[in-house]
Short mmCIF file of C-alpha atoms in Angstrom, two decimals:
data_model
loop_
_atom_site.label_atom_id
_atom_site.label_comp_id
_atom_site.label_asym_id
_atom_site.label_seq_id
_atom_site.Cartn_x
_atom_site.Cartn_y
_atom_site.Cartn_z
CA GLU A 1 -0.02 0.07 0.08
CA TYR A 2 1.43 3.23 -1.37
CA THR A 3 1.00 6.33 0.88
CA MET A 4 2.28 9.96 0.06
CA LYS A 5 4.34 11.88 2.37
CA ILE A 6 2.60 15.21 3.60
CA SER A 7 4.85 17.89 3.94
CA TYR A 8 4.19 20.68 6.18
CA HIS A 9 5.74 23.60 8.50
CA GLN A 10 6.36 22.29 12.20
CA LYS A 11 4.49 25.67 13.27
CA LEU A 12 1.33 24.28 12.41
CA LYS A 13 1.54 21.22 14.74
CA GLU A 14 0.62 23.14 17.72
CA LEU A 15 -2.37 24.56 16.14
CA ALA A 16 -3.58 21.46 14.88
CA ARG A 17 -3.52 20.06 18.19
CA ARG A 18 -5.48 22.94 19.70
CA LEU A 19 -8.13 22.85 16.84
CA ARG A 20 -8.56 19.08 17.83
CA ASN A 21 -9.41 20.28 21.37
CA ASN A 22 -11.70 22.70 20.47
CA SER A 23 -13.53 21.01 17.94
CA THR A 24 -17.38 21.88 16.86
CA LYS A 25 -20.03 19.56 17.76
CA SER A 26 -20.35 18.85 13.87
CA GLU A 27 -16.76 18.20 13.84
CA ILE A 28 -17.03 15.83 16.85
CA LYS A 29 -20.07 13.94 15.06
CA LEU A 30 -18.42 13.70 11.70
CA TRP A 31 -14.94 12.22 13.67
CA GLN A 32 -17.13 9.74 15.39
CA TYR A 33 -18.01 7.92 12.38
CA LEU A 34 -14.59 8.67 10.22
CA LYS A 35 -12.25 7.33 13.08
CA SER A 36 -13.39 4.14 13.33
CA LYS A 37 -13.19 3.38 9.52
CA LYS A 38 -16.64 3.30 8.49
CA MET A 39 -15.84 5.13 5.49
CA LEU A 40 -15.35 2.06 3.48
CA GLY A 41 -12.60 1.28 5.79
CA TYR A 42 -10.35 4.15 4.86
CA ASP A 43 -8.13 5.93 7.62
CA PHE A 44 -8.76 9.28 8.07
CA HIS A 45 -6.51 11.94 10.30
CA ARG A 46 -8.17 14.80 12.15
CA GLN A 47 -6.88 18.73 11.90
CA LYS A 48 -4.18 17.35 9.65
CA PRO A 49 -1.20 20.22 8.65
CA ILE A 50 -0.78 19.95 5.13
CA ASP A 51 1.95 22.25 3.42
CA ASN A 52 0.49 25.96 4.85
CA TYR A 53 -2.61 24.77 5.67
CA ILE A 54 -4.56 22.65 8.44
CA VAL A 55 -7.48 20.70 6.61
CA ASP A 56 -10.14 19.42 9.31
CA PHE A 57 -10.16 15.88 7.73
CA PHE A 58 -7.63 13.90 5.64
CA CYS A 59 -7.43 10.64 3.83
CA ASN A 60 -3.97 9.87 2.56
CA LYS A 61 -4.69 6.95 0.63
CA LEU A 62 -7.57 8.80 -1.16
CA GLN A 63 -5.63 12.36 -1.33
CA LEU A 64 -8.96 13.35 -0.28
CA ASP A 65 -9.49 16.33 2.57
CA ILE A 66 -12.88 17.40 4.01
CA GLU A 67 -13.45 21.02 5.37
#
């Protein structure tokens, strides 16, 4: 299985952690669904730093982000 290495700025890592800890109710509800791999078995990450941005949800295998 191939997964692409995602580059990001290190300064975003702490901000992403804070965003995860202060999620909206909608984000929490969607995360409950995505984290258990109910989305056809795909693995998602939450508040993922990518380049100069932080995406709400990201699947590396699909190269899909959800905002």
